[in-house]
């Protein structure tokens, strides 16, 4: 760090892991997101990442105390784009934006108030910077110009007047006694993201059932209506994996008791067991505003803040181990032990319902820091309870922060703008977050279909009918198309589960913004800015902020349609791409899609290998798959690493998992054929033996002909 004046902090960089540099400025408080999230770095996987040099000149990072606050400044190169800074909804490229990052319910204004305010950015130049702080942080991404280095002065009336060029720094400004700073190497943006995820403990691996379809019941429903709902899904031949209960299940809400409302659920254990018999898990809504008279409220009163939240509820101080212990004890007894599968931790995000900043907490933690960590504490509390029972959980949370990648929760919110939901899917991938773009209700059929289609290509596929009581089949004119996409989601679970395994073990996000995809980068090795003989399309401003398409697993590109949109363009990464449904080649870089209530546009990269549950198997339980259809797209050889384990316990951490390399190769006659080259599996403690029947199908195109060219059946005993 520079020594610019006597207020400058001098710190030295250490390198605790390859291409992860750490410095401490001042004296940080103990309440930081990385400490609160509690993940342990995956050192082996970190060691496998490429090494890179420190991305800045040794003295280029400046850290000073200015006006009593911390100012940390990093160089920004010409032409660099900056992504990340937590969950964003309107744009991915942060260049030119100044914000105050703070925890809050996003309400349509991209000013830094968000469900995951994370001072962590990734540069298109292939490195990342992170401030591990729970304080509010003002961020200035290329927006500041010191007086001595002001931009060229211009006159607005002059024809050559141009908008100001970006400044040469990314600045952070925060009111904190100190801060831990991490710099992460690449060389590619995806490597930075992987490094970050692995540092936080790797990505989460949800149970298999978590990747199936979810439905949140109307809040006034009881046992009878819920069981009827499950029957109706069956009648409609729709898979249902998880039923979510909303506030009505509590004996009082809000404030919340965390005890069952016996008029609706007379015997909770029987209810949960009845659903389990039908292959459906139960997820419980909850928030941290405790009813002062309930059992939990009484025991937690001494561990709660000085002021109540909006609904008169006590807000427990979760930074205290005793608070967490008491909460877990109650949840385990009343919920986990009777078979409940997880939680939706709601309303952990906003100061409008949390107590004021002048409230006090028994631990002495400041409300400002506490509220930005509350969502992390709740996720960790939930995760640890299930982990202790050797059961994996998957749930929802409305507030998160740095360090959450290993915690099995998807974020959501109430804003309900479909486009912003898709941007959220993209932006979440920069910071180890999972995002659930909700479908609750719609004013018309097309919108309902478009929302459910997008939901089915997100980390957690759910209808949130808590207030609407809406069903997948609500709009008869699209009921068939809705069924098709839910069934397709279900069939893609082997592919998606393997993508999650890559997240868990190697830090690769299962759903990714396009900028993380090779072949979509301005830094591609192109000759003089040219690609395929045309101007490099990826260097244009619209490509540097593409937020309405994303990658799903290793080889599927999703380009969702929005209501009222009969056509849209998709920017295909360099290379050849094929239509998922027909196998026909599509030509880019910009490809126009036309659709009239059609399926969600999906494209597969050349050589993409996609294992799917065989047709008709979408209603089977999601425990072990037997018959897999393995599709191959295009003409290039390809390989897919099919991961499998018991799908619900932590035995995989002890090596009880299996991996099969599904390969599609050309034989000596030049024909594509599917094979499983040996050896395929790593197993310290092998997963229970099972047989897969794999049917390879190649969807190749030649002279305009589209069709399945070869098919091989393989029985495999791993
Ligand atoms: C909101 C939440 C909704 C629903 C509702 C129930 O805070 O975002 O998804 O759960 O509470 O009151």
XYZ file of C-alpha atoms and ligand atoms in Angstrom:
730
model
C 0.000 0.000 0.000
C 1.168 3.542 -0.635
C 2.235 5.895 2.093
C 0.545 8.947 0.678
C 0.318 10.868 3.915
C 0.505 10.302 7.614
C -3.080 9.057 7.683
C -2.287 6.284 5.290
C -2.472 2.731 6.564
C 0.525 0.646 5.837
C -0.160 -2.988 5.411
C 1.604 -5.863 3.833
C 0.042 -8.364 1.532
C 0.213 -12.014 2.455
C -0.774 -14.860 0.128
C -2.649 -17.450 2.241
C -3.635 -19.418 -0.889
C -2.212 -19.270 -4.394
C -3.351 -16.027 -6.057
C -5.373 -14.969 -2.995
C -3.777 -11.930 -1.374
C -4.809 -10.519 1.962
C -4.112 -7.226 3.737
C -5.527 -5.677 6.870
C -6.056 -1.943 7.108
C -6.600 -0.571 10.604
C -8.315 -2.744 13.193
C -11.453 -4.424 11.788
C -14.293 -5.443 14.115
C -14.909 -9.169 14.578
C -18.343 -9.001 12.912
C -17.536 -9.669 9.298
C -19.469 -11.600 6.646
C -16.700 -14.132 6.099
C -16.592 -14.870 9.823
C -20.385 -14.978 10.173
C -20.858 -17.309 7.206
C -18.411 -19.787 8.701
C -17.244 -21.631 5.581
C -13.821 -23.278 5.453
C -11.708 -22.752 2.351
C -11.384 -25.748 0.054
C -7.604 -25.677 -0.085
C -7.086 -28.644 -2.431
C -9.403 -27.281 -5.078
C -7.925 -23.801 -4.634
C -4.498 -25.243 -5.292
C -5.708 -26.623 -8.646
C -6.507 -23.171 -9.993
C -3.966 -21.435 -12.211
C -1.527 -19.116 -10.462
C -1.404 -15.488 -11.482
C 0.737 -12.539 -10.404
C -0.610 -9.815 -8.110
C -2.720 -7.726 -10.492
C -1.570 -4.283 -9.378
C 1.727 -2.492 -9.043
C 3.041 -3.041 -5.512
C 2.221 0.489 -4.353
C -0.925 1.082 -6.400
C -3.515 0.245 -3.732
C -4.151 3.216 -1.470
C -5.832 3.157 1.902
C -6.316 6.288 3.947
C -8.462 7.636 6.712
C -10.347 10.602 5.281
C -12.919 12.626 7.205
C -12.649 9.977 9.922
C -13.651 7.160 7.543
C -11.764 4.629 5.473
C -11.036 5.242 1.831
C -9.623 2.261 -0.060
C -8.722 2.795 -3.679
C -7.736 0.356 -6.449
C -6.453 1.120 -9.930
C -8.819 0.684 -12.862
C -7.304 0.086 -16.290
C -8.565 1.644 -19.511
C -11.261 -0.520 -21.106
C -11.831 -2.602 -17.972
C -15.391 -3.596 -17.112
C -16.363 -4.278 -13.524
C -18.947 -6.878 -12.465
C -20.368 -7.945 -9.132
C -20.893 -5.648 -6.121
C -23.550 -8.009 -4.818
C -26.978 -8.759 -6.183
C -27.996 -6.256 -8.860
C -31.214 -6.091 -10.868
C -30.782 -3.600 -13.647
C -27.282 -3.934 -14.973
C -24.309 -6.189 -14.574
C -21.530 -3.868 -15.645
C -20.849 -1.588 -12.707
C -18.535 0.751 -14.589
C -19.623 4.350 -14.060
C -21.843 3.560 -11.060
C -21.636 5.080 -7.601
C -23.723 3.496 -4.845
C -24.027 2.964 -1.147
C -24.090 -0.817 -0.631
C -26.446 -1.667 2.208
C -28.812 -4.408 3.228
C -32.408 -3.710 2.279
C -35.357 -4.864 0.239
C -34.720 -3.854 -3.353
C -37.574 -1.687 -4.458
C -36.862 -0.759 -8.025
C -33.996 1.638 -7.521
C -30.508 0.370 -8.145
C -28.796 2.523 -5.560
C -26.979 -0.154 -3.573
C -29.883 -1.188 -1.344
C -30.082 -4.871 -2.008
C -30.567 -8.334 -0.541
C -26.860 -9.081 -0.855
C -24.756 -5.927 -0.492
C -21.296 -7.255 -1.245
C -18.239 -5.059 -1.794
C -16.719 -7.625 -4.129
C -16.018 -6.957 -7.770
C -14.570 -8.885 -10.660
C -12.725 -7.107 -13.409
C -12.873 -8.109 -17.059
C -9.082 -7.928 -16.811
C -9.285 -11.131 -14.771
C -8.892 -10.348 -11.078
C -11.200 -9.610 -8.142
C -11.237 -7.338 -5.089
C -13.187 -7.914 -1.902
C -13.683 -5.928 1.305
C -14.736 -8.218 4.119
C -16.959 -5.818 6.013
C -20.462 -5.675 7.462
C -20.504 -1.874 7.309
C -22.261 0.120 4.642
C -19.865 0.816 1.820
C -19.956 3.651 -0.689
C -18.602 2.361 -3.976
C -17.389 4.479 -6.884
C -16.534 2.464 -9.963
C -14.537 4.663 -12.280
C -16.548 7.713 -11.270
C -13.967 9.766 -9.414
C -11.279 12.091 -10.741
C -8.788 13.665 -8.326
C -8.360 17.389 -8.943
C -4.797 16.998 -10.140
C -5.883 14.373 -12.697
C -9.181 15.789 -13.865
C -10.533 14.650 -17.263
C -10.051 16.857 -20.344
C -12.299 19.882 -20.030
C -14.945 20.171 -22.730
C -17.762 22.447 -23.799
C -21.209 20.870 -24.144
C -22.127 22.985 -27.176
C -19.091 21.810 -29.102
C -19.907 19.059 -31.680
C -16.989 16.967 -30.417
C -18.259 16.966 -26.843
C -18.179 13.421 -25.428
C -19.292 11.920 -22.170
C -16.471 11.894 -19.634
C -14.115 8.953 -19.796
C -14.150 6.671 -16.755
C -11.842 7.602 -13.911
C -8.856 5.417 -13.159
C -9.874 4.013 -9.799
C -12.462 1.900 -8.019
C -13.000 3.494 -4.605
C -14.576 2.258 -1.413
C -15.501 4.545 1.454
C -16.739 3.154 4.760
C -17.202 4.073 8.363
C -15.239 1.294 10.060
C -12.193 1.080 12.306
C -10.528 -1.193 9.802
C -11.108 -3.686 7.068
C -9.754 -6.943 5.698
C -8.997 -6.697 1.984
C -8.683 -9.658 -0.359
C -7.450 -9.590 -3.927
C -8.167 -12.662 -6.030
C -6.355 -13.720 -9.163
C -7.819 -15.105 -12.422
C -6.633 -15.255 -15.129
C -10.235 -15.431 -16.408
C -13.243 -13.914 -14.665
C -14.614 -17.412 -14.102
C -11.388 -18.326 -12.273
C -11.864 -15.345 -9.958
C -15.416 -16.458 -9.181
C -14.283 -20.026 -8.631
C -11.505 -18.863 -6.330
C -13.968 -16.821 -4.324
C -16.468 -19.684 -4.052
C -13.774 -22.146 -2.991
C -12.451 -19.701 -0.452
C -15.945 -19.546 1.064
C -16.162 -23.341 1.349
C -17.127 -24.284 -2.219
C -20.604 -24.039 -3.672
C -23.519 -25.753 -1.981
C -24.762 -29.155 -3.057
C -28.528 -29.255 -2.582
C -30.271 -32.567 -2.024
C -31.662 -34.037 -5.238
C -35.213 -33.338 -4.159
C -34.319 -29.637 -3.842
C -33.842 -29.411 -7.598
C -37.353 -30.703 -8.308
C -40.421 -28.478 -8.504
C -41.648 -26.460 -5.501
C -45.054 -24.991 -4.727
C -45.741 -22.616 -1.851
C -49.258 -23.082 -0.575
C -51.747 -20.331 0.098
C -51.141 -19.025 3.609
C -54.663 -19.900 4.768
C -54.430 -23.547 3.851
C -54.271 -26.381 6.332
C -53.454 -30.078 6.108
C -56.501 -30.958 4.025
C -55.939 -28.361 1.307
C -52.233 -29.151 1.142
C -52.848 -32.854 0.624
C -55.434 -32.041 -2.011
C -52.870 -29.893 -3.796
C -50.470 -32.815 -3.973
C -53.267 -34.969 -5.457
C -54.032 -32.319 -8.027
C -50.408 -32.193 -9.141
C -50.629 -35.940 -9.672
C -53.877 -35.667 -11.627
C -52.146 -33.171 -13.879
C -49.159 -35.524 -14.189
C -46.864 -32.870 -12.758
C -43.907 -33.661 -10.526
C -43.928 -31.960 -7.124
C -40.933 -32.150 -4.840
C -41.480 -29.577 -2.105
C -44.523 -27.962 -0.570
C -43.842 -24.662 1.191
C -46.002 -23.460 4.057
C -46.353 -19.696 4.472
C -47.086 -17.625 7.633
C -50.450 -19.331 8.408
C -48.821 -22.487 9.741
C -47.720 -20.656 12.928
C -50.051 -20.360 15.878
C -49.496 -16.612 15.524
C -47.966 -14.559 12.796
C -46.691 -11.829 12.655
C -45.020 -11.657 15.250
C -44.142 -15.273 14.879
C -44.426 -18.142 17.325
C -42.672 -20.984 15.467
C -45.303 -23.297 16.920
C -47.903 -25.048 14.762
C -51.433 -23.665 14.352
C -53.324 -26.754 15.403
C -56.616 -25.615 13.863
C -54.945 -25.984 10.441
C -52.386 -28.680 11.247
C -53.807 -30.779 14.101
C -51.011 -33.342 13.916
C -47.948 -31.875 12.233
C -45.987 -35.120 12.398
C -48.765 -36.987 10.610
C -49.007 -34.232 8.026
C -45.290 -34.231 7.240
C -45.274 -38.039 7.080
C -48.281 -38.063 4.731
C -46.436 -35.769 2.351
C -43.220 -37.762 2.640
C -45.183 -40.883 1.621
C -46.216 -39.024 -1.503
C -42.607 -38.032 -2.183
C -43.097 -34.407 -1.161
C -40.954 -32.503 1.367
C -42.170 -29.682 3.619
C -40.465 -26.306 3.791
C -41.474 -23.794 6.467
C -41.649 -20.023 6.120
C -40.317 -18.097 9.092
C -39.001 -14.682 10.079
C -36.923 -13.525 13.055
C -39.656 -11.430 14.756
C -40.568 -13.541 17.748
C -43.879 -13.408 19.538
C -42.902 -12.416 23.095
C -45.380 -14.886 24.643
C -44.435 -18.014 22.717
C -42.060 -20.613 24.150
C -39.183 -19.468 22.011
C -39.918 -15.783 22.624
C -39.847 -16.312 26.349
C -36.584 -18.183 26.343
C -34.975 -15.720 23.952
C -36.118 -12.498 25.644
C -32.807 -12.060 27.506
C -30.934 -12.583 24.246
C -32.932 -10.090 22.201
C -32.449 -6.459 21.176
C -33.688 -3.425 23.067
C -36.395 -2.614 20.495
C -38.984 -4.688 18.675
C -39.301 -4.995 14.920
C -42.288 -3.643 12.952
C -44.728 -6.308 14.044
C -43.957 -6.051 17.728
C -41.677 -9.091 17.642
C -38.477 -9.550 19.585
C -35.372 -9.665 17.465
C -32.973 -12.267 18.859
C -29.262 -11.538 18.841
C -27.974 -14.351 16.676
C -24.388 -13.318 17.095
C -24.605 -15.018 20.511
C -24.000 -18.775 20.498
C -26.635 -19.252 23.212
C -29.327 -17.620 21.057
C -28.483 -19.932 18.208
C -28.466 -22.939 20.487
C -31.919 -22.161 21.891
C -33.393 -21.525 18.472
C -31.915 -24.680 17.040
C -33.163 -26.711 19.983
C -36.715 -25.508 19.341
C -36.566 -25.935 15.566
C -35.065 -29.389 15.831
C -37.714 -30.614 18.241
C -40.731 -29.048 16.544
C -39.734 -29.258 12.900
C -36.564 -31.097 11.917
C -37.240 -34.177 14.035
C -40.700 -34.651 12.531
C -39.327 -34.556 8.979
C -39.504 -30.905 7.893
C -36.887 -30.432 5.159
C -35.918 -26.787 5.457
C -36.895 -23.147 5.774
C -37.631 -19.964 3.952
C -35.934 -17.334 6.148
C -37.955 -14.255 5.303
C -37.562 -10.567 6.116
C -33.970 -10.727 7.301
C -33.178 -7.802 5.080
C -34.640 -4.435 5.771
C -34.267 -1.690 8.279
C -37.898 -0.672 7.725
C -39.043 -3.736 9.636
C -35.928 -4.355 11.724
C -35.419 -2.276 14.900
C -33.743 1.150 14.532
C -30.003 1.670 14.362
C -30.055 3.102 17.893
C -31.325 -0.217 19.250
C -28.827 -2.200 21.287
C -28.107 -5.913 21.332
C -26.810 -7.944 24.278
C -23.592 -8.854 22.444
C -22.831 -5.189 21.838
C -22.941 -5.725 18.052
C -24.022 -2.603 16.213
C -27.397 -2.929 14.423
C -25.788 -1.710 11.202
C -23.375 -4.628 11.206
C -25.884 -7.095 12.608
C -28.585 -6.467 10.017
C -26.205 -7.006 7.154
C -25.253 -10.371 8.686
C -28.655 -11.535 9.918
C -29.436 -13.481 6.730
C -26.070 -15.240 6.960
C -26.682 -16.171 10.589
C -30.102 -17.609 9.726
C -28.740 -19.626 6.804
C -25.973 -21.006 8.935
C -28.329 -21.843 11.768
C -30.602 -23.770 9.397
C -27.772 -25.504 7.578
C -26.020 -26.628 10.757
C -29.154 -28.200 12.230
C -29.660 -30.377 9.195
C -26.003 -31.136 8.916
C -25.980 -32.416 12.486
C -28.795 -34.775 11.463
C -26.804 -35.829 8.355
C -29.557 -34.497 6.114
C -29.013 -31.962 3.383
C -31.396 -29.024 3.263
C -32.283 -26.503 0.569
C -34.208 -23.352 1.266
C -34.832 -19.689 0.628
C -33.515 -16.573 2.291
C -34.124 -12.890 1.652
C -30.829 -11.473 2.858
C -27.294 -12.685 2.294
C -23.756 -11.472 2.060
C -20.180 -12.471 1.357
C -19.227 -16.021 2.195
C -22.598 -17.636 1.471
C -21.699 -19.856 -1.476
C -21.567 -23.075 0.562
C -24.906 -22.363 2.251
C -27.785 -24.111 0.432
C -30.175 -21.203 0.022
C -31.617 -19.243 -2.880
C -32.414 -15.546 -2.579
C -35.740 -14.055 -3.705
C -37.720 -10.853 -3.273
C -41.053 -9.181 -3.853
C -40.170 -6.759 -6.643
C -41.766 -9.001 -9.305
C -40.292 -7.366 -12.372
C -39.584 -10.263 -14.689
C -36.634 -8.677 -16.477
C -35.051 -7.655 -13.201
C -35.487 -11.201 -11.961
C -33.444 -12.449 -14.911
C -30.741 -9.846 -14.295
C -30.705 -11.130 -10.697
C -30.058 -14.652 -12.008
C -27.031 -13.334 -13.878
C -25.657 -11.034 -11.176
C -25.973 -13.665 -8.456
C -23.364 -15.771 -10.251
C -20.614 -13.219 -9.618
C -20.860 -13.565 -5.850
C -21.597 -17.163 -4.896
C -25.325 -16.540 -4.629
C -28.305 -18.448 -5.979
C -31.367 -16.541 -7.127
C -34.974 -17.629 -7.519
C -36.987 -15.514 -9.994
C -40.493 -15.940 -8.596
C -43.740 -16.876 -10.290
C -46.664 -15.868 -8.062
C -49.458 -14.752 -10.295
C -50.010 -13.117 -13.657
C -52.643 -11.028 -15.305
C -52.515 -13.139 -18.446
C -51.537 -16.558 -19.742
C -48.468 -15.583 -21.707
C -46.838 -13.898 -18.744
C -47.584 -16.909 -16.536
C -45.918 -19.195 -19.044
C -42.879 -16.947 -19.437
C -42.386 -16.662 -15.700
C -42.669 -20.388 -15.105
C -40.299 -21.103 -17.972
C -37.655 -18.854 -16.411
C -38.255 -20.354 -12.978
C -37.594 -23.823 -14.411
C -34.140 -22.705 -15.513
C -33.141 -21.240 -12.180
C -31.419 -22.844 -9.192
C -34.733 -23.267 -7.352
C -37.878 -23.857 -9.440
C -40.951 -22.692 -7.564
C -44.419 -21.206 -7.736
C -44.878 -18.883 -4.770
C -48.672 -18.907 -4.504
C -48.736 -17.745 -0.880
C -51.310 -15.030 -1.600
C -52.591 -15.916 -5.058
C -53.405 -19.605 -4.701
C -52.330 -19.861 -8.364
C -51.674 -23.298 -9.913
C -49.440 -24.309 -12.811
C -52.605 -25.044 -14.801
C -54.384 -21.771 -13.887
C -54.352 -20.611 -17.508
C -55.757 -23.433 -19.687
C -54.348 -21.954 -22.905
C -50.777 -22.454 -21.670
C -51.309 -25.361 -19.252
C -49.724 -27.812 -21.733
C -46.668 -25.619 -22.268
C -46.291 -25.114 -18.512
C -46.442 -28.863 -17.992
C -43.810 -29.372 -20.658
C -41.326 -27.000 -19.100
C -41.808 -28.373 -15.578
C -41.307 -31.862 -16.957
C -38.199 -30.721 -18.834
C -36.789 -29.234 -15.624
C -37.358 -32.544 -13.923
C -35.730 -34.491 -16.739
C -32.693 -32.209 -16.608
C -32.009 -32.906 -12.931
C -29.083 -35.331 -13.575
C -27.473 -32.597 -15.687
C -28.226 -29.898 -13.111
C -27.157 -32.012 -10.152
C -23.804 -32.615 -11.818
C -23.527 -28.876 -12.450
C -24.085 -28.337 -8.721
C -21.373 -30.885 -7.974
C -19.014 -28.754 -10.077
C -20.121 -25.808 -7.934
C -19.495 -27.714 -4.710
C -16.145 -29.237 -5.640
C -14.709 -26.774 -8.157
C -16.589 -23.537 -7.469
C -18.199 -23.256 -10.931
C -21.640 -21.621 -10.580
C -24.456 -23.747 -12.061
C -26.214 -20.658 -13.469
C -23.832 -18.075 -14.894
C -23.809 -14.631 -16.424
C -22.587 -14.704 -20.014
C -19.425 -12.800 -19.131
C -18.218 -15.877 -17.272
C -18.528 -17.988 -20.404
C -15.427 -18.592 -22.508
C -16.079 -17.207 -25.949
C -17.986 -14.217 -24.655
C -15.183 -12.041 -23.634
C -13.671 -8.857 -24.947
C -10.340 -10.223 -23.846
C -10.603 -13.086 -26.353
C -7.493 -13.511 -28.349
C -8.771 -11.843 -31.492
C -6.698 -10.223 -34.151
C -6.946 -6.471 -34.059
C -10.396 -6.525 -32.485
C -11.750 -8.854 -35.141
C -13.601 -12.101 -34.621
C -14.856 -14.306 -37.465
C -13.935 -11.511 -39.816
C -16.339 -8.990 -38.302
C -16.008 -6.385 -35.582
C -15.715 -8.141 -32.262
C -19.382 -8.189 -31.168
C -18.434 -8.892 -27.565
C -16.599 -5.621 -27.183
C -19.707 -3.537 -27.909
C -21.351 -1.838 -24.921
C -24.564 -3.896 -25.181
C -22.562 -7.142 -25.004
C -20.642 -5.944 -21.968
C -23.932 -5.710 -20.091
C -25.984 -8.595 -21.501
C -28.317 -9.399 -18.619
C -31.237 -11.187 -20.278
C -29.601 -14.505 -21.166
C -27.463 -16.856 -19.109
C -25.760 -20.223 -18.984
C -27.442 -23.159 -17.259
C -24.964 -25.914 -16.470
C -21.939 -26.432 -18.687
C -23.492 -26.233 -22.119
C -27.042 -24.829 -22.204
C -27.617 -21.165 -22.972
C -31.043 -19.856 -21.879
C -32.635 -16.848 -23.576
C -35.935 -16.323 -21.748
C -38.821 -14.549 -23.421
C -40.862 -11.899 -21.668
C -44.609 -11.325 -21.952
C -45.513 -9.398 -25.074
C -42.247 -10.274 -26.783
C -42.749 -12.104 -30.070
C -39.088 -11.908 -30.900
C -35.782 -11.235 -29.230
C -32.097 -11.408 -29.989
C -29.576 -13.591 -28.273
C -25.826 -13.072 -28.395
C -24.185 -16.462 -28.901
C -20.625 -16.889 -27.653
C -17.932 -17.646 -30.206
C -18.166 -21.184 -31.602
C -21.053 -23.209 -33.037
C -24.444 -23.382 -31.330
C -27.456 -25.646 -31.772
C -31.134 -25.396 -30.951
C -31.887 -27.586 -27.928
C -35.216 -28.815 -29.260
C -34.435 -29.493 -32.930
C -30.657 -29.875 -32.985
C -30.525 -27.401 -35.883
C -27.511 -25.144 -36.005
C -28.186 -21.480 -35.225
C -25.919 -18.758 -36.439
C -24.604 -15.836 -34.437
C -23.157 -13.854 -33.000
C -26.577 -12.168 -32.793
C -29.367 -14.629 -33.464
C -33.020 -13.586 -33.657
C -35.613 -15.793 -31.992
C -39.282 -15.655 -32.993
C -41.826 -17.352 -30.825
C -45.544 -17.455 -30.239
C -46.232 -19.039 -26.860
C -43.459 -21.467 -27.713
C -40.967 -23.168 -25.401
C -38.216 -21.229 -23.675
C -35.376 -20.709 -26.175
C -32.414 -22.932 -25.314
C -29.163 -23.372 -27.213
C -26.420 -25.921 -26.767
C -22.764 -25.470 -27.571
C -21.071 -27.680 -30.113
C -20.180 -31.003 -28.502
C -22.548 -30.392 -25.567
C -23.440 -33.654 -23.804
C -26.639 -33.525 -21.742
C -27.812 -36.417 -19.565
C -31.551 -36.367 -18.939
C -34.040 -38.640 -17.224
C -35.596 -40.792 -19.924
C -38.892 -39.578 -21.301
C -41.739 -40.585 -19.005
C -39.414 -40.817 -15.984
C -40.170 -37.300 -14.818
C -42.660 -38.525 -12.233
C -40.239 -41.015 -10.680
C -38.783 -40.270 -7.226
C -35.567 -38.274 -7.458
C -33.436 -40.632 -5.423
C -31.538 -42.697 -8.004
C -31.884 -42.340 -11.687
C -31.874 -45.486 -13.767
C -32.562 -44.697 -17.393
C -30.760 -41.760 -18.799
C -31.040 -40.327 -22.249
C -27.717 -38.736 -23.072
C -28.049 -36.149 -25.786
C -25.169 -34.913 -27.814
C -25.348 -31.729 -29.876
C -23.469 -30.625 -32.924
C -20.475 -32.270 -34.496
C -17.631 -31.821 -32.052
C -16.679 -34.620 -29.698
C -17.823 -33.964 -26.161
C -17.727 -35.235 -22.633
C -19.902 -34.784 -19.566
C -18.935 -35.737 -16.068
C -22.057 -37.321 -14.578
C -21.969 -37.005 -10.807
C -24.078 -39.107 -8.493
C -24.365 -39.856 -4.805
C -27.125 -40.751 -2.353
C -28.688 -37.333 -2.991
C -29.544 -36.491 0.578
C -26.802 -37.014 3.147
C -23.280 -35.692 3.651
C -21.687 -39.062 2.886
C -20.356 -37.501 -0.329
C -17.962 -35.444 1.789
C -16.318 -38.706 2.814
C -15.991 -39.748 -0.800
C -19.271 -41.638 -1.249
C -19.887 -40.415 -4.748
C -19.481 -41.626 -8.280
C -18.509 -39.884 -11.464
C -19.003 -41.240 -14.931
C -17.381 -39.624 -17.903
C -20.032 -39.737 -20.611
C -18.113 -39.277 -23.820
C -19.191 -38.862 -27.378
C -16.320 -39.622 -29.726
C -15.783 -40.184 -33.404
C -14.838 -43.700 -34.444
C -12.369 -44.526 -37.202
C -15.167 -44.205 -39.753
C -15.798 -40.683 -38.491
C -19.157 -41.550 -36.908
C -20.110 -40.259 -33.505
C -20.726 -42.846 -30.839
C -21.390 -42.690 -27.127
C -19.089 -44.390 -24.656
C -18.084 -44.488 -21.022
C -14.308 -44.777 -21.004
C -12.871 -46.598 -17.984
C -11.917 -45.828 -15.291
C -14.871 -43.611 -14.576
C -15.415 -43.354 -10.917
C -13.634 -42.075 -7.906
C -14.941 -43.667 -4.761
C -13.200 -43.800 -1.443
C -16.381 -45.166 0.066
C -18.313 -45.977 -3.082
C -21.930 -44.918 -3.338
C -24.299 -47.916 -3.231
C -24.068 -49.894 -6.452
C -26.693 -49.183 -9.038
C -27.148 -49.711 -12.731
C -27.608 -46.928 -15.168
C -28.993 -47.550 -18.558
C -27.558 -44.866 -20.768
C -28.923 -44.201 -24.188
C -26.743 -41.913 -26.220
C -28.419 -39.858 -28.883
C -26.600 -37.550 -31.163
C -28.498 -34.598 -32.517
C -26.204 -33.726 -35.386
C -26.869 -31.650 -38.445
C -25.458 -32.333 -41.859
C -26.558 -30.763 -45.116
C -29.546 -29.255 -43.411
C -30.715 -32.634 -42.142
C -31.619 -32.755 -38.515
C -32.066 -35.902 -36.567
C -30.747 -38.489 -34.182
C -27.734 -39.947 -35.922
C -26.590 -42.639 -33.596
C -27.802 -44.347 -30.542
C -25.923 -46.616 -28.185
C -27.231 -48.361 -25.132
C -24.851 -48.993 -22.283
C -25.482 -50.717 -19.005
C -23.104 -49.501 -16.408
C -22.376 -50.856 -12.976
C -20.268 -48.210 -11.259
C -43.113 -11.722 2.216
C -42.371 -12.698 1.292
C -43.381 -13.470 0.492
C -44.344 -14.160 1.419
C -44.960 -13.165 2.392
C -45.836 -13.840 3.434
O -42.218 -11.044 3.032
O -41.496 -12.006 0.445
O -42.748 -14.409 -0.351
O -43.657 -15.157 2.112
O -43.963 -12.438 3.064
O -46.327 -12.913 4.357
